Coordinates of C-alpha atoms (C1' of nucleotides) in Angstrom, one line a residue:
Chain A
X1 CA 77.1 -99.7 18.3
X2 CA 77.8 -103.3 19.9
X3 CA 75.6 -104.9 17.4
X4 CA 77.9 -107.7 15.4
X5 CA 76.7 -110.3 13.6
X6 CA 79.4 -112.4 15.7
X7 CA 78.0 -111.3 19.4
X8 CA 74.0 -111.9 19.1
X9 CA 71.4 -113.0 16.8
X10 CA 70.3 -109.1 14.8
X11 CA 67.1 -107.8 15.0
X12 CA 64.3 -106.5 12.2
X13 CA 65.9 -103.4 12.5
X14 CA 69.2 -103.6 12.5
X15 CA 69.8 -106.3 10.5
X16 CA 67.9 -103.6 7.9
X17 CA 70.0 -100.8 8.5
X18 CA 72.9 -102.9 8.0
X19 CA 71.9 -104.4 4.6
X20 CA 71.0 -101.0 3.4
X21 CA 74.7 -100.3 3.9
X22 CA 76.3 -103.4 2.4
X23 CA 73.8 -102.9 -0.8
X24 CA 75.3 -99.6 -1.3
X25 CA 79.1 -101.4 -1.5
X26 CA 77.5 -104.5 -3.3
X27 CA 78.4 -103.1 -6.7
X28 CA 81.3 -103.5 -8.3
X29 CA 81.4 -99.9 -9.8
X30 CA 80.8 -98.3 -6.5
X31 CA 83.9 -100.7 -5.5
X32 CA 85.9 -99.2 -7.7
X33 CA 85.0 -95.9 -6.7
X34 CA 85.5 -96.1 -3.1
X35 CA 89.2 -97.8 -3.5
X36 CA 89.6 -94.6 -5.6
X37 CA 88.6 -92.1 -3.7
X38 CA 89.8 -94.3 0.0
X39 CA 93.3 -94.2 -1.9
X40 CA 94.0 -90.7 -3.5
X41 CA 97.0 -89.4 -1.8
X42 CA 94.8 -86.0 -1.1
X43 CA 91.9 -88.0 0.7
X44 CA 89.9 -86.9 -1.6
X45 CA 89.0 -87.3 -5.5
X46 CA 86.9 -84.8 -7.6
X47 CA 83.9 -86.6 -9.5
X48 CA 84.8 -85.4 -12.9
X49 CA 87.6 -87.4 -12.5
X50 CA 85.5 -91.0 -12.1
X51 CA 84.7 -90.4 -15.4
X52 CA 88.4 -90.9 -17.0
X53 CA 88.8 -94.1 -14.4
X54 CA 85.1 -95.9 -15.1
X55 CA 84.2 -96.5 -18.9
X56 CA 80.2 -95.7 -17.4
X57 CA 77.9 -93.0 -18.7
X58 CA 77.5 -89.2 -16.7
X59 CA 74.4 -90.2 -15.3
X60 CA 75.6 -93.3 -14.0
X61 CA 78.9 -91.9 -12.8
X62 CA 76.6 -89.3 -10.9
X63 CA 74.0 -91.6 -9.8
X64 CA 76.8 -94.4 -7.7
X65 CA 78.4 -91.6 -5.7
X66 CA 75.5 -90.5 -4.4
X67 CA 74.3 -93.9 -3.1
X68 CA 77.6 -94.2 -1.1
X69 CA 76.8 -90.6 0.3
X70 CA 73.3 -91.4 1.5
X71 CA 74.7 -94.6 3.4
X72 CA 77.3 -93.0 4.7
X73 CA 80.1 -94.2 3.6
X74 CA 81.6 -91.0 1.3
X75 CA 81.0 -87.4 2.0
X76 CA 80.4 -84.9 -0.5
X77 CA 81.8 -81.3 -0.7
X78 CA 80.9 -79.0 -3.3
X79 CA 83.9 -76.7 -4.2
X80 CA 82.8 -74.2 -6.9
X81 CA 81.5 -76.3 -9.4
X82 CA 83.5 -79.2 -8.5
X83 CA 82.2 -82.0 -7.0
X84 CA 84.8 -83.7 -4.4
X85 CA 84.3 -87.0 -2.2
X86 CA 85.9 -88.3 0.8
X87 CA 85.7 -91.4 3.0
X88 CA 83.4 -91.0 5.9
X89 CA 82.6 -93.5 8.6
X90 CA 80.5 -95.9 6.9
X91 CA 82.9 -98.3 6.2
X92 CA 84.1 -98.4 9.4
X93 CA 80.8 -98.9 11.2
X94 CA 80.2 -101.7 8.2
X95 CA 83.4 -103.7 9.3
X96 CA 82.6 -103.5 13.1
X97 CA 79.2 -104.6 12.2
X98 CA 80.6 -107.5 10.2
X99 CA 82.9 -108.3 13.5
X100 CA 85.8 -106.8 13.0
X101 CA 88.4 -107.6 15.6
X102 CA 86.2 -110.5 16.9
X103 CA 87.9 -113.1 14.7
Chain B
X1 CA 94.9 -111.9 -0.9
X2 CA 96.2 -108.3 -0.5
X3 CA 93.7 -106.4 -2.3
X4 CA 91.8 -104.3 -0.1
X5 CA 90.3 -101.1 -1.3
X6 CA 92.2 -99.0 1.6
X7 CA 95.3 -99.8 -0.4
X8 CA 94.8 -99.7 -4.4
X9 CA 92.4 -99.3 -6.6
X10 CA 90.1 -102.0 -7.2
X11 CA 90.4 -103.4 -11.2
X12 CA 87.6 -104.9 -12.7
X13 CA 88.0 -108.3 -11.7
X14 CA 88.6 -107.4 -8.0
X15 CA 85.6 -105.4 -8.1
X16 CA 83.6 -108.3 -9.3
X17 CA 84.4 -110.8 -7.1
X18 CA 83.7 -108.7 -4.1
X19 CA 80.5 -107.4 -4.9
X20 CA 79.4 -110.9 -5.3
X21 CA 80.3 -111.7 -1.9
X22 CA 78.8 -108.6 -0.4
X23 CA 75.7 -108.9 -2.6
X24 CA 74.9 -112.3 -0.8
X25 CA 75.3 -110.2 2.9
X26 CA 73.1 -107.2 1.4
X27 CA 69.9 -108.8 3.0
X28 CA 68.1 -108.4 6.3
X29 CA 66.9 -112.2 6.0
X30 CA 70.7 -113.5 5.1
X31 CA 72.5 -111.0 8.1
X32 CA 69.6 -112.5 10.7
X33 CA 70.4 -115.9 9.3
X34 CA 74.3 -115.3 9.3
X35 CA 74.2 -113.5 12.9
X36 CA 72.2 -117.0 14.3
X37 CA 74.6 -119.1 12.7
X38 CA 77.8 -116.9 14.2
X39 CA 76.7 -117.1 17.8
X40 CA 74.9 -120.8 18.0
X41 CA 77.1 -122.2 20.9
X42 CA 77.8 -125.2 19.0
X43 CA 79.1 -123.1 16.1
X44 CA 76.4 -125.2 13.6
X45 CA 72.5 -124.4 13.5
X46 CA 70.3 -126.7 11.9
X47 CA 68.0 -125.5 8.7
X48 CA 65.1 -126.1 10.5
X49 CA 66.0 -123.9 13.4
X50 CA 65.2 -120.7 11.0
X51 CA 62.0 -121.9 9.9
X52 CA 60.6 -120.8 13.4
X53 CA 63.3 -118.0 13.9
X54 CA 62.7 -115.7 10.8
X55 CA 59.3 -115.6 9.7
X56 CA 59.5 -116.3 5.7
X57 CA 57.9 -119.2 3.6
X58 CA 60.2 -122.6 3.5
X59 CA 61.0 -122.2 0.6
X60 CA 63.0 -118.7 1.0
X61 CA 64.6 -120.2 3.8
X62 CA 65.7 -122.6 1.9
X63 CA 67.2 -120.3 -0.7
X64 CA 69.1 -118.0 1.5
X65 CA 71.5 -120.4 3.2
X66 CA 72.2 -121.2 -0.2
X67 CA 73.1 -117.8 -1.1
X68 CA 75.4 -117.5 1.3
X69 CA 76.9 -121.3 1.1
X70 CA 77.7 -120.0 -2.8
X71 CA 79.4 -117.1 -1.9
X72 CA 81.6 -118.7 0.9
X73 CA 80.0 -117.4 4.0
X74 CA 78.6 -120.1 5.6
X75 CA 79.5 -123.6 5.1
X76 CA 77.2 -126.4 4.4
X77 CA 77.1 -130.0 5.6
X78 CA 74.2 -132.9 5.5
X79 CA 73.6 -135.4 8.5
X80 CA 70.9 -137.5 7.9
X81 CA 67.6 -135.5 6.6
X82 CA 69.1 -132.4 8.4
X83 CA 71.6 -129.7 6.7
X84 CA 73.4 -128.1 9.2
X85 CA 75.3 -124.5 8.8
X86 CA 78.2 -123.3 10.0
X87 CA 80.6 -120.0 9.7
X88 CA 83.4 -120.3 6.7
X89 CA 86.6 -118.3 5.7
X90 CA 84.2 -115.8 3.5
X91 CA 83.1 -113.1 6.0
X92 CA 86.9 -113.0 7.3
X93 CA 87.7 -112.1 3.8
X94 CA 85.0 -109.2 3.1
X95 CA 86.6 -107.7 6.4
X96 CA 90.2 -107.7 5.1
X97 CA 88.7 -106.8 1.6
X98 CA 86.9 -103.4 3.3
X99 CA 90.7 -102.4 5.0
X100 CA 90.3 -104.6 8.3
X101 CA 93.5 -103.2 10.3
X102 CA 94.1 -100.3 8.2
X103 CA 91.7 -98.0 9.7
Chain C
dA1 C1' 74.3 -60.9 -20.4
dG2 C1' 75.5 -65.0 -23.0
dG3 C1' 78.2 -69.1 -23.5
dT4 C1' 80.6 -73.1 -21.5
dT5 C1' 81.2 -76.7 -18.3
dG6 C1' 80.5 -79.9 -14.3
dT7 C1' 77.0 -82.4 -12.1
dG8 C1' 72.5 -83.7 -10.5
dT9 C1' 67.6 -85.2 -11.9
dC10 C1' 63.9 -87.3 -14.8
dG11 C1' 61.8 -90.9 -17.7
dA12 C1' 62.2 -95.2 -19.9
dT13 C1' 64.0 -99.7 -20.3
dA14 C1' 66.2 -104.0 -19.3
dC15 C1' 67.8 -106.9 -15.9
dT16 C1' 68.1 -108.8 -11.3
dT17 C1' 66.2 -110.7 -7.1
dG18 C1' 63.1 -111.8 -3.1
dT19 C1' 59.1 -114.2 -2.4
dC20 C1' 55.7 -117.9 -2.5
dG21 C1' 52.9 -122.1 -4.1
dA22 C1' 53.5 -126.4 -6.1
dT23 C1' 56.4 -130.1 -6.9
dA24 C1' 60.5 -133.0 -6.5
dT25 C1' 64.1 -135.4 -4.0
dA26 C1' 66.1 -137.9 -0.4
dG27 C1' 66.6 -139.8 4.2
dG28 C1' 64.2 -142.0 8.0
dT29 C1' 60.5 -145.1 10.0
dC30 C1' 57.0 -148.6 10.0
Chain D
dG1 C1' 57.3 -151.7 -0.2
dA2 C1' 54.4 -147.4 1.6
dC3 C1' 54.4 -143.3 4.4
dC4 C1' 56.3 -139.2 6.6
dT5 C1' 59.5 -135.3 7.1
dA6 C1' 63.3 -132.0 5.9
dT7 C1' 65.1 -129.5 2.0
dA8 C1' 65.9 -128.2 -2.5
dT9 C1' 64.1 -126.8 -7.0
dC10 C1' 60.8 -124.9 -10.4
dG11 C1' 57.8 -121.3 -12.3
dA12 C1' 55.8 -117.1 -11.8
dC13 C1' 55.1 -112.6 -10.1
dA14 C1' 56.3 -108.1 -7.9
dA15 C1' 59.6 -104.9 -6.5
dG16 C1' 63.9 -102.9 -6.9
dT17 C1' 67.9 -101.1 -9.6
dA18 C1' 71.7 -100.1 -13.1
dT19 C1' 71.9 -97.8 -17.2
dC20 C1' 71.4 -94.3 -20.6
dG21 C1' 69.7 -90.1 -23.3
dA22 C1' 67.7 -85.8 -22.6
dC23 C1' 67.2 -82.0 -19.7
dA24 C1' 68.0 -78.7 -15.7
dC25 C1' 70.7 -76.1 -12.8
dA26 C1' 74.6 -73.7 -11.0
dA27 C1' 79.2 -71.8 -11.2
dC28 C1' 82.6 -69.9 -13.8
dC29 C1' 84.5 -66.9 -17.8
dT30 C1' 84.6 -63.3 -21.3

DNA sequence: AGGTTGTGTCGATACTTGTCGATATAGGTC
DNA sequence: GACCTATATCGACAAGTATCGACACAACCT
């Protein structure tokens, strides 16, 4: 990548792309659910059990996951009718994009 | 600080406070107007520096810096008619809050 | 096949936010 | 004082989004 906010002024473009991502973790619910899943012992957490951990509706519980996915920062797995996620590299390319080891 | 989402799962609270701060970096007019700020030699950039640099009405530049100066990212300090930005402790803190050193 | 269960999608609604024109404020100059 | 200039604030509108109830779909079980 090479593009941090802490090396040169961004672009249109990328400073687009990389809002997109940070409006995907810019909700507290989707917080929640990223420490949960970034933290499970497994590396991975099955959806039905966000639903136990965050007092929030079945469509909502459906609908933040799947924001994450699209930005990249989980990946989704379907295992029989299970849903599971995992951490991708999203967050990773977020940090370095923030200037991570620059500070 | 210590709570980082690589290590526990976020509460409430913890959730809260971050999105804030990432919700003021979720948009493409606040990361260009960050990303100037981060690499102007002096470390400071003067408000009317963006007016030519991102093309928006005065008043939205105006109520960006703002944004940020409320969530901690920049800093903000007045020298005569000019307000002059500079880089605070706040993006430091979104980096160790996403796992900085963990990954 | 029929029933159950986990999960995504749709439609509606309420709330938030980015944007701008108009106006206000405050510092500088004459 | 009167004027100019740099910023902030206000009011309004448009666009986006978080949420939920209702429904659809798909995988399992008997």
């Amino acid at each position: 990548m090479s593009c941090c906010v802490l090396t040169a002024p961004l672009n249109i473009k990328q400073s687009e792309r990389l809002a997109e991502k940070l409006k995907s973790l810019a909700d507290p619910v989707r917080l929640r659910l990223l420490s949960i899943v970034a933290t499970a012992h497994t590396g991975e957490v099955c959806a039905c059990d966000f639903l136990g951990k965050l007092e929030k509706s079945q469509p909502t519980i459906s609908h933040h996951p799947s924001q994450l996915v699209k930005a990249g920062i989980l990946s989704r797995k379907q295992r029989g009718k299970w849903a599971w996620y995992r951490l991708a590299d999203g967050l990773c390319d977020v940090r370095e994009a923030l200037g991570e080891g620059c500070c």
